[in-house]
Short mmCIF file of C-alpha atoms in Angstrom, two decimals:
data_model
loop_
_atom_site.label_atom_id
_atom_site.label_comp_id
_atom_site.label_asym_id
_atom_site.label_seq_id
_atom_site.Cartn_x
_atom_site.Cartn_y
_atom_site.Cartn_z
CA VAL A 1 84.41 -72.97 112.34
CA SER A 2 81.45 -75.29 111.87
CA LYS A 3 78.23 -73.82 110.51
CA MET A 4 76.60 -74.64 113.86
CA SER A 5 78.46 -71.95 115.77
CA ILE A 6 77.43 -69.29 113.26
CA THR A 7 73.73 -69.96 112.80
CA ASN A 8 72.92 -72.32 115.68
CA THR A 9 71.60 -74.74 113.06
CA PRO A 10 73.70 -77.91 113.10
CA THR A 11 74.81 -79.84 110.01
CA SER A 12 75.29 -83.58 109.55
CA ASN A 13 78.96 -83.10 110.55
CA ASP A 14 78.06 -81.99 114.07
CA ALA A 15 77.88 -84.32 117.06
CA CYS A 16 74.67 -86.34 117.43
CA LEU A 17 74.02 -84.57 120.73
CA SER A 18 74.01 -81.08 119.12
CA ILE A 19 71.70 -82.25 116.34
CA VAL A 20 69.30 -83.94 118.78
CA HIS A 21 69.27 -80.82 120.98
CA SER A 22 68.44 -78.58 118.02
CA LEU A 23 65.67 -80.89 116.73
CA MET A 24 64.20 -81.17 120.26
CA CYS A 25 63.62 -77.42 120.23
CA HIS A 26 61.15 -77.84 117.36
CA ARG A 27 59.01 -80.57 118.87
CA GLN A 28 55.30 -79.83 119.24
CA GLY A 29 55.01 -81.14 122.80
CA GLY A 30 52.66 -84.03 122.02
CA GLU A 31 54.91 -86.58 123.69
CA SER A 32 56.88 -86.63 126.91
CA GLU A 33 60.37 -85.19 126.70
CA THR A 34 61.91 -88.63 127.35
CA PHE A 35 60.00 -90.27 124.51
CA ALA A 36 60.76 -87.43 122.10
CA LYS A 37 64.45 -87.53 122.94
CA ARG A 38 64.65 -91.31 122.45
CA ALA A 39 62.80 -91.12 119.12
CA ILE A 40 64.98 -88.28 117.81
CA GLU A 41 68.25 -89.89 119.03
CA SER A 42 67.36 -93.17 117.37
CA LEU A 43 66.60 -91.42 114.06
CA VAL A 44 69.74 -89.24 114.08
CA LYS A 45 71.95 -92.30 114.75
CA LYS A 46 70.34 -94.20 111.86
CA LEU A 47 70.98 -91.25 109.52
CA LYS A 48 74.54 -90.52 110.64
CA GLU A 49 75.94 -92.49 107.64
CA LYS A 50 73.52 -90.80 105.19
CA LYS A 51 74.70 -87.21 105.51
CA ASP A 52 72.53 -85.74 102.76
CA GLU A 53 69.37 -87.23 104.29
CA LEU A 54 70.36 -86.05 107.77
CA ASP A 55 70.91 -82.54 106.36
CA SER A 56 67.51 -82.77 104.65
CA LEU A 57 65.90 -83.65 107.99
CA ILE A 58 67.67 -80.77 109.79
CA THR A 59 66.63 -78.32 107.04
CA ALA A 60 62.99 -79.51 106.99
CA ILE A 61 62.57 -79.35 110.78
CA THR A 62 64.51 -76.15 111.55
CA THR A 63 62.76 -74.17 108.77
CA ASN A 64 59.29 -75.66 109.49
CA GLY A 65 59.18 -77.02 105.96
CA ALA A 66 59.87 -73.64 104.36
CA HIS A 67 62.66 -75.15 102.22
CA PRO A 68 62.09 -78.15 99.92
CA SER A 69 63.80 -81.24 101.37
CA LYS A 70 64.57 -84.75 100.16
CA CYS A 71 63.24 -88.03 101.52
CA VAL A 72 64.62 -88.98 104.94
CA THR A 73 64.54 -92.78 105.12
CA ILE A 74 64.93 -95.60 107.59
CA GLN A 75 64.64 -99.33 106.93
CA ARG A 76 61.13 -100.78 106.95
CA THR A 77 60.58 -103.32 109.76
CA LEU A 78 58.72 -106.61 109.26
CA ASP A 79 55.39 -105.37 110.64
CA GLY A 80 56.02 -101.81 109.44
CA ARG A 81 56.11 -100.46 113.00
CA LEU A 82 58.96 -98.90 114.93
CA GLN A 83 59.64 -99.44 118.61
CA VAL A 84 60.65 -96.38 120.63
CA ALA A 85 60.99 -96.40 124.42
CA GLY A 86 58.94 -99.58 124.72
CA ARG A 87 56.11 -98.32 122.45
CA LYS A 88 55.37 -99.35 118.88
CA GLY A 89 54.02 -97.07 116.18
CA PHE A 90 54.26 -96.34 112.47
CA PRO A 91 57.51 -94.41 111.94
CA HIS A 92 56.10 -91.67 109.68
CA VAL A 93 53.28 -91.08 112.21
CA ILE A 94 55.66 -90.94 115.20
CA TYR A 95 57.80 -88.21 113.63
CA ALA A 96 54.88 -86.27 112.15
CA ARG A 97 53.38 -86.15 115.66
CA LEU A 98 56.66 -85.06 117.17
CA TRP A 99 57.28 -82.17 114.83
CA ARG A 100 53.95 -81.19 113.26
CA TRP A 101 50.65 -82.46 114.64
CA PRO A 102 50.73 -83.71 118.26
CA ASP A 103 47.12 -84.99 118.04
CA LEU A 104 47.56 -86.81 114.71
CA HIS A 105 45.63 -90.05 114.13
CA LYS A 106 47.45 -92.76 112.19
CA ASN A 107 44.92 -92.79 109.33
CA GLU A 108 45.21 -89.07 108.66
CA LEU A 109 48.49 -88.92 106.72
CA LYS A 110 48.74 -88.70 102.93
CA HIS A 111 52.14 -88.44 101.26
CA VAL A 112 53.01 -85.62 98.86
CA LYS A 113 53.48 -86.49 95.15
CA TYR A 114 57.27 -86.10 95.09
CA CYS A 115 57.92 -88.42 98.06
CA GLN A 116 59.55 -91.55 96.62
CA PHE A 117 59.67 -93.64 99.79
CA ALA A 118 56.30 -92.82 101.36
CA PHE A 119 55.05 -95.41 103.88
CA ASP A 120 52.18 -96.43 101.58
CA LEU A 121 54.52 -97.20 98.68
CA LYS A 122 55.73 -100.30 100.56
CA ALA A 123 59.38 -99.81 99.55
CA ASP A 124 62.22 -101.32 101.62
CA ASN A 125 62.95 -97.88 103.03
CA VAL A 126 60.35 -95.60 104.61
CA CYS A 127 60.42 -91.80 104.41
CA VAL A 128 59.88 -90.18 107.82
CA ASN A 129 60.29 -86.54 106.69
CA PRO A 130 57.20 -84.94 108.33
CA TYR A 131 57.05 -82.37 105.51
CA HIS A 132 56.59 -85.13 102.91
CA TYR A 133 53.14 -85.83 104.33
CA GLU A 134 49.92 -83.87 104.52
CA ARG A 135 47.23 -84.24 107.11
CA VAL A 136 43.81 -85.31 105.88
CA VAL A 137 41.40 -84.92 108.78
CA SER A 138 38.71 -87.55 108.89
CA PRO A 139 35.15 -86.20 108.57
CA GLY A 140 33.64 -84.93 111.84
CA ILE A 141 32.05 -87.38 114.26
CA ASP A 142 28.31 -87.63 113.77
CA LEU A 143 26.81 -86.29 116.97
CA SER A 144 23.16 -86.61 116.01
CA GLY A 145 22.54 -89.82 117.97
CA LEU A 146 24.07 -88.59 121.22
CA THR A 147 22.17 -87.12 124.10
CA LEU A 148 22.69 -83.44 124.82
CA SER A 149 24.94 -83.97 127.83
CA SER A 150 27.31 -86.27 126.00
CA THR A 151 27.28 -83.94 122.99
CA LEU A 152 28.43 -81.14 125.23
CA MET A 153 31.08 -83.36 126.70
CA VAL A 154 32.39 -84.36 123.28
CA LYS A 155 32.20 -80.78 122.05
CA ASP A 156 34.10 -79.59 125.07
CA GLU A 157 36.78 -82.26 124.83
CA TYR A 158 37.67 -81.45 121.24
CA GLU A 159 36.26 -77.96 120.77
CA PHE A 160 34.92 -78.63 117.27
CA GLU A 161 35.71 -75.33 115.65
CA ASN A 162 33.14 -75.35 112.88
CA GLN A 163 30.12 -76.58 114.78
CA PRO A 164 27.27 -74.08 114.66
CA SER A 165 26.30 -73.03 118.16
CA HIS A 166 23.06 -74.57 119.48
CA SER A 167 20.50 -72.81 117.36
CA GLY A 168 17.84 -70.81 119.13
CA ALA A 169 19.73 -70.74 122.42
CA ASP A 170 22.04 -67.94 121.42
CA SER A 171 20.54 -65.35 123.70
CA HIS A 172 21.40 -67.53 126.71
CA HIS A 173 24.94 -68.15 125.59
CA GLN A 174 27.60 -66.46 127.66
CA THR A 175 30.41 -67.37 125.27
CA ILE A 176 30.73 -64.71 122.58
CA GLN A 177 32.50 -66.05 119.51
CA HIS A 178 35.13 -64.09 117.57
CA GLN A 179 35.92 -65.68 114.20
CA PRO A 180 38.91 -64.65 112.06
CA SER A 181 38.01 -61.55 110.05
CA ARG A 182 37.51 -61.63 106.33
CA PRO A 183 40.64 -60.76 104.38
CA GLY A 184 41.12 -57.03 104.56
CA GLY A 185 42.79 -56.24 107.81
CA PRO A 186 42.36 -56.71 111.52
CA GLN A 187 39.06 -56.81 113.32
CA GLU A 188 38.55 -53.37 114.79
CA PHE A 189 35.04 -52.96 116.11
CA SER A 190 32.99 -50.76 113.87
CA SER A 191 30.47 -49.73 116.50
CA PRO A 192 31.98 -46.86 118.47
CA ALA A 193 28.41 -45.83 119.23
CA LEU A 194 28.50 -48.20 122.20
CA LEU A 195 31.21 -46.09 123.80
CA PRO A 196 30.51 -42.57 124.95
CA SER A 197 32.40 -40.38 122.51
CA PRO A 198 35.20 -38.37 124.15
CA GLU A 199 33.44 -35.11 123.15
CA GLY A 200 30.12 -36.30 124.52
CA SER A 201 31.52 -37.47 127.83
CA SER A 202 32.73 -34.91 130.27
CA SER A 203 35.52 -33.05 128.56
CA ALA A 204 37.18 -32.96 131.97
CA SER A 205 37.88 -36.70 131.87
CA THR A 206 39.40 -36.44 128.39
CA SER A 207 41.66 -33.56 129.32
CA ALA A 208 42.55 -35.30 132.57
CA PHE A 209 43.65 -38.24 130.45
CA SER A 210 45.98 -36.18 128.29
CA SER A 211 47.54 -34.52 131.31
CA LEU A 212 48.01 -37.87 133.05
CA ALA A 213 49.53 -39.27 129.93
CA ALA A 214 51.92 -36.37 129.81
CA GLY A 215 52.70 -36.42 133.52
CA ALA A 216 53.87 -39.98 134.11
CA SER A 217 56.77 -41.67 132.40
CA THR A 218 55.82 -44.87 130.58
CA PRO A 219 56.57 -48.01 132.64
CA ASP A 220 59.72 -50.02 131.72
CA TYR A 221 57.56 -53.13 131.30
CA TRP A 222 54.23 -52.83 129.49
CA CYS A 223 52.74 -55.98 131.01
CA SER A 224 53.51 -58.93 133.24
CA ILE A 225 52.12 -62.41 132.58
CA ALA A 226 51.47 -65.06 135.25
CA TYR A 227 50.76 -68.65 134.13
CA PHE A 228 48.33 -70.84 136.10
CA GLU A 229 47.21 -74.46 136.07
CA MET A 230 43.80 -74.56 137.77
CA ASP A 231 44.28 -72.23 140.77
CA VAL A 232 48.06 -72.69 141.12
CA GLN A 233 50.56 -70.24 139.64
CA VAL A 234 53.32 -72.16 137.86
CA GLY A 235 56.75 -70.61 137.36
CA GLU A 236 57.79 -66.99 137.80
CA THR A 237 55.75 -64.03 136.55
CA PHE A 238 57.08 -63.01 133.12
CA LYS A 239 57.62 -59.29 132.54
CA VAL A 240 57.51 -57.89 129.01
CA PRO A 241 59.81 -54.90 128.38
CA ALA A 242 58.38 -51.80 126.71
CA SER A 243 60.96 -52.41 123.96
CA CYS A 244 58.99 -55.58 122.94
CA PRO A 245 55.49 -54.36 122.00
CA THR A 246 54.63 -57.87 120.72
CA VAL A 247 55.01 -60.92 122.95
CA THR A 248 54.26 -64.58 122.15
CA VAL A 249 53.05 -67.01 124.82
CA ASP A 250 53.39 -70.57 123.49
CA GLY A 251 53.60 -74.19 124.62
CA TYR A 252 57.17 -74.88 123.50
CA VAL A 253 60.28 -75.62 125.53
CA ASP A 254 62.65 -72.94 124.19
CA PRO A 255 64.10 -70.65 126.84
CA SER A 256 61.76 -67.74 127.59
CA GLY A 257 63.06 -64.20 127.26
CA GLY A 258 62.34 -60.79 125.80
CA ASP A 259 59.34 -61.23 123.55
CA ARG A 260 58.63 -64.92 124.16
CA PHE A 261 57.20 -66.77 127.16
CA CYS A 262 57.44 -70.57 126.64
CA LEU A 263 55.14 -72.56 128.92
CA GLY A 264 56.35 -76.00 127.78
CA GLN A 265 59.36 -76.07 130.09
CA LEU A 266 57.56 -75.08 133.31
CA SER A 267 57.14 -77.92 135.81
CA ASN A 268 54.37 -78.35 138.37
CA VAL A 269 54.31 -81.18 140.93
CA HIS A 270 50.49 -80.96 141.12
CA ARG A 271 50.02 -81.38 137.35
CA THR A 272 47.33 -83.93 136.43
CA GLU A 273 46.96 -85.94 133.24
CA ALA A 274 44.13 -83.63 132.11
CA ILE A 275 46.38 -80.57 132.48
CA GLU A 276 49.20 -82.40 130.69
CA ARG A 277 46.81 -83.17 127.80
CA ALA A 278 45.56 -79.61 127.51
CA ARG A 279 49.13 -78.25 127.59
CA LEU A 280 49.98 -80.33 124.53
CA HIS A 281 47.46 -78.31 122.54
CA ILE A 282 48.74 -74.82 123.41
CA GLY A 283 51.13 -75.11 120.44
CA LYS A 284 51.96 -71.74 118.93
CA GLY A 285 49.74 -70.10 121.55
CA VAL A 286 48.87 -66.42 121.31
CA GLN A 287 50.52 -63.16 120.43
CA LEU A 288 49.76 -60.07 122.53
CA GLU A 289 50.44 -56.73 120.95
CA CYS A 290 50.60 -53.37 122.72
CA LYS A 291 49.57 -50.54 120.38
CA GLY A 292 49.77 -46.82 120.92
CA GLU A 293 50.00 -45.91 124.57
CA GLY A 294 48.47 -49.10 125.88
CA ASP A 295 45.71 -50.68 123.76
CA VAL A 296 46.11 -54.45 123.51
CA TRP A 297 45.34 -56.83 120.62
CA VAL A 298 45.43 -60.63 120.65
CA ARG A 299 46.22 -62.91 117.74
CA CYS A 300 45.40 -66.62 118.22
CA LEU A 301 48.26 -68.63 116.66
CA SER A 302 47.22 -71.95 118.23
CA ASP A 303 45.19 -74.59 116.36
CA HIS A 304 42.66 -74.36 119.20
CA ALA A 305 40.58 -71.40 120.35
CA VAL A 306 41.55 -69.32 123.37
CA PHE A 307 39.02 -67.90 125.82
CA VAL A 308 39.32 -64.37 127.10
CA GLN A 309 37.84 -62.30 129.90
CA SER A 310 37.89 -58.71 128.66
CA TYR A 311 35.80 -55.79 129.94
CA TYR A 312 36.45 -53.97 126.67
CA LEU A 313 34.93 -56.82 124.62
CA ASP A 314 32.03 -57.13 127.11
CA ARG A 315 31.24 -53.49 126.60
CA GLU A 316 31.54 -53.72 122.82
CA ALA A 317 29.10 -56.63 122.88
CA GLY A 318 26.70 -54.62 125.06
CA ARG A 319 27.19 -56.91 128.07
CA ALA A 320 27.81 -56.09 131.72
CA PRO A 321 31.53 -56.12 132.63
CA GLY A 322 32.69 -59.62 133.53
CA ASP A 323 29.42 -61.14 132.30
CA ALA A 324 30.75 -62.96 129.24
CA VAL A 325 33.59 -65.18 128.07
CA HIS A 326 35.00 -64.45 124.61
CA LYS A 327 36.07 -67.35 122.42
CA ILE A 328 38.79 -66.26 120.00
CA TYR A 329 39.22 -68.68 117.13
CA PRO A 330 42.51 -69.71 115.51
CA SER A 331 44.05 -66.93 113.37
CA ALA A 332 41.59 -64.28 114.62
CA TYR A 333 43.13 -60.90 115.52
CA ILE A 334 41.08 -58.98 118.08
CA LYS A 335 41.36 -55.86 120.16
CA VAL A 336 40.85 -56.87 123.81
CA PHE A 337 41.76 -53.74 125.76
CA ASP A 338 41.34 -49.99 125.23
CA LEU A 339 43.36 -47.75 127.55
CA ARG A 340 41.19 -44.61 127.22
CA GLN A 341 37.98 -46.49 127.81
CA CYS A 342 39.54 -48.23 130.84
CA HIS A 343 40.67 -44.87 132.24
CA ARG A 344 37.19 -43.34 131.85
CA GLN A 345 35.67 -46.36 133.55
CA MET A 346 38.11 -46.10 136.48
CA GLN A 347 37.29 -42.46 136.99
CA GLN A 348 33.54 -43.09 136.83
CA GLN A 349 33.69 -46.04 139.25
CA ALA A 350 35.98 -44.23 141.67
CA ALA A 351 33.73 -41.14 141.62
CA THR A 352 30.59 -43.28 142.09
CA ALA A 353 32.21 -45.13 144.99
CA GLN A 354 33.33 -41.91 146.61
CA ALA A 355 29.92 -40.24 146.28
CA ALA A 356 28.15 -43.38 147.53
CA ALA A 357 30.49 -43.70 150.52
CA ALA A 358 29.84 -40.08 151.49
CA ALA A 359 26.07 -40.51 151.10
CA GLN A 360 26.14 -43.77 153.02
CA ALA A 361 27.99 -42.16 155.93
CA ALA A 362 25.40 -39.37 155.97
CA ALA A 363 22.51 -41.86 155.85
CA VAL A 364 23.88 -43.94 158.71
CA ALA A 365 24.34 -40.77 160.76
CA GLY A 366 20.65 -40.13 160.18
CA ASN A 367 21.13 -36.94 158.18
CA ILE A 368 18.97 -38.26 155.37
CA PRO A 369 15.40 -38.59 156.64
CA GLY A 370 14.34 -42.17 156.04
CA PRO A 371 10.77 -43.47 155.57
CA GLY A 372 8.76 -42.20 158.56
CA SER A 373 11.97 -40.51 159.81
CA VAL A 374 13.30 -43.63 161.51
CA GLY A 375 16.88 -42.86 160.52
CA GLY A 376 18.29 -43.78 157.16
CA ILE A 377 18.90 -47.54 157.19
CA ALA A 378 17.05 -48.21 153.91
CA PRO A 379 19.02 -45.72 151.79
CA ALA A 380 22.20 -46.79 153.54
CA ILE A 381 21.73 -50.39 152.40
CA SER A 382 21.07 -49.41 148.80
CA LEU A 383 24.15 -47.18 148.77
CA SER A 384 26.44 -49.76 150.34
CA ALA A 385 26.68 -51.71 147.08
CA ALA A 386 28.06 -48.70 145.22
CA ALA A 387 30.28 -47.74 148.14
CA GLY A 388 31.61 -51.30 148.19
CA ILE A 389 33.61 -50.74 144.98
CA GLY A 390 37.12 -51.30 146.26
CA VAL A 391 40.58 -51.01 144.81
CA ASP A 392 40.32 -54.67 143.73
CA ASP A 393 37.34 -53.91 141.49
CA LEU A 394 39.25 -51.10 139.86
CA ARG A 395 42.38 -53.22 139.47
CA ARG A 396 40.32 -55.81 137.59
CA LEU A 397 39.81 -53.26 134.82
CA CYS A 398 43.59 -53.39 134.21
CA ILE A 399 43.84 -57.18 133.99
CA LEU A 400 43.13 -59.62 131.15
CA ARG A 401 42.65 -63.35 131.72
CA MET A 402 42.92 -65.94 129.00
CA SER A 403 42.63 -69.75 128.99
CA PHE A 404 44.07 -72.07 126.36
CA VAL A 405 42.09 -74.88 124.68
CA LYS A 406 39.35 -75.14 127.35
CA GLY A 407 36.56 -72.64 127.97
CA TRP A 408 34.68 -71.81 131.17
CA GLY A 409 31.38 -70.20 132.10
CA PRO A 410 27.74 -71.24 131.69
CA ASP A 411 28.41 -73.07 128.38
CA TYR A 412 31.09 -75.33 129.90
CA PRO A 413 31.44 -77.72 132.82
CA ARG A 414 33.94 -75.29 134.40
CA GLN A 415 32.36 -72.27 136.08
CA SER A 416 35.48 -70.21 136.63
CA ILE A 417 38.77 -69.73 134.78
CA LYS A 418 40.46 -71.19 137.91
CA GLU A 419 38.97 -74.55 136.92
CA THR A 420 40.63 -74.53 133.48
CA PRO A 421 43.81 -76.57 133.01
CA CYS A 422 46.08 -73.79 131.69
CA TRP A 423 45.52 -70.06 131.66
CA ILE A 424 47.34 -66.75 131.99
CA GLU A 425 46.66 -63.48 133.78
CA ILE A 426 48.04 -60.34 132.13
CA HIS A 427 48.58 -57.22 134.23
CA LEU A 428 48.72 -54.08 132.08
CA HIS A 429 51.20 -51.72 133.70
CA ARG A 430 50.21 -48.48 131.95
CA ALA A 431 46.60 -48.97 133.05
CA LEU A 432 47.70 -49.78 136.63
CA GLN A 433 49.82 -46.63 136.60
CA LEU A 434 46.78 -44.56 135.56
CA LEU A 435 44.73 -46.27 138.27
CA ASP A 436 47.33 -45.17 140.79
CA GLU A 437 46.92 -41.58 139.58
CA VAL A 438 43.12 -41.83 139.78
CA LEU A 439 43.28 -43.13 143.35
CA HIS A 440 45.63 -40.34 144.39
CA THR A 441 43.44 -37.63 142.94
CA MET A 442 40.22 -39.21 144.25
CA PRO A 443 40.75 -41.26 147.41
CA ILE A 444 38.10 -43.86 148.03
CA ALA A 445 36.78 -43.72 151.61
CA ASP A 446 38.53 -46.31 153.85
CA PRO A 447 40.37 -48.28 151.18
CA GLN A 448 40.44 -51.95 152.15
CA PRO A 449 43.90 -53.57 152.28
CA LEU A 450 44.55 -55.77 149.27
CA ASP A 451 44.84 -59.49 150.03
#
């Protein structure tokens, strides 16, 4: 039995096709599938006679560089460049882009000390092992001479992570930034004062919560995730079983299933070049973690920030629900949803809507004397806003939205998340189940049909 069938990792003895297939699964998505396949096939064929080097390549790529590996060499061409699928490029850069840094610039690679055939050493053979090179990012572009509008454009295109936000304008900024926490554990907010304490709020709502929690069985799936490009849903909605409290949403092409939703393999006939570009940067994406009965935390694994709409974070930041966009930086770990707080908010909004609807009906019927007793149109108008809280508004409390790479809102050219190239909507089933209970115990007057 070959080693392949046991571990799914091929060896140099396996067929080229199996090796290429396995190495394709580790590509970073910076190139089209056709180009990647041609580049990998060409390399595997060249190494077929050098079994130890081919094994070194397989080890390096399939373990993400976790195991030390030898040089993997091909013959140097006259001009130093390699032609793949009609395009020329430096071989070590082509393969480093494929398997490590999709946005790599050719001047950013520096070889590690123990690499004997590094490109810069000008030997007859060139090492293309991506883990024999390190990335040295060139110093940031100097933006001082640019006008404000082009600065914003440049900032938006590349999302410079360490740029200070425009000083002095912070109070107008709608994007709230969440940096990775200092070592010492996850970022739990340390200001519970913003939330009404369970004892301080009506004890009825707290006890109602425990009884609801006891009454309903936990849903089989804790959330479902829909992926969108602009305003078009792409692919099927992905359901996450309760048995997988942690799910990863990434940009790779592995088959999705269980605790992993891979966006790289989804096709969309309406996809534009801008969407294609943004998708290349999703990379390792995000991890969503369901804790306790239904609180949700997000860890940003991507090299680029993700942007989140979260009523829990709005409230923690002292903002009105839906008023802000939260930028979560690479490697930050943030709580984005609190089930108890969401449940209290549902009950309050449903009760407010119900009371307002009753008062509005009374006002329209003229039972509330209006100014100069001309009926109650004025109070009816002021109450209609509160009475207008529909099931949709309450459902929004149970939904998280998150865009990859590109932000939206007042700080960006895109006003709504539906204008971002790639984003996901996460429906939290436990919260929706509680909402169902709330609506049954407290019917809202004339519920509008959902679209």
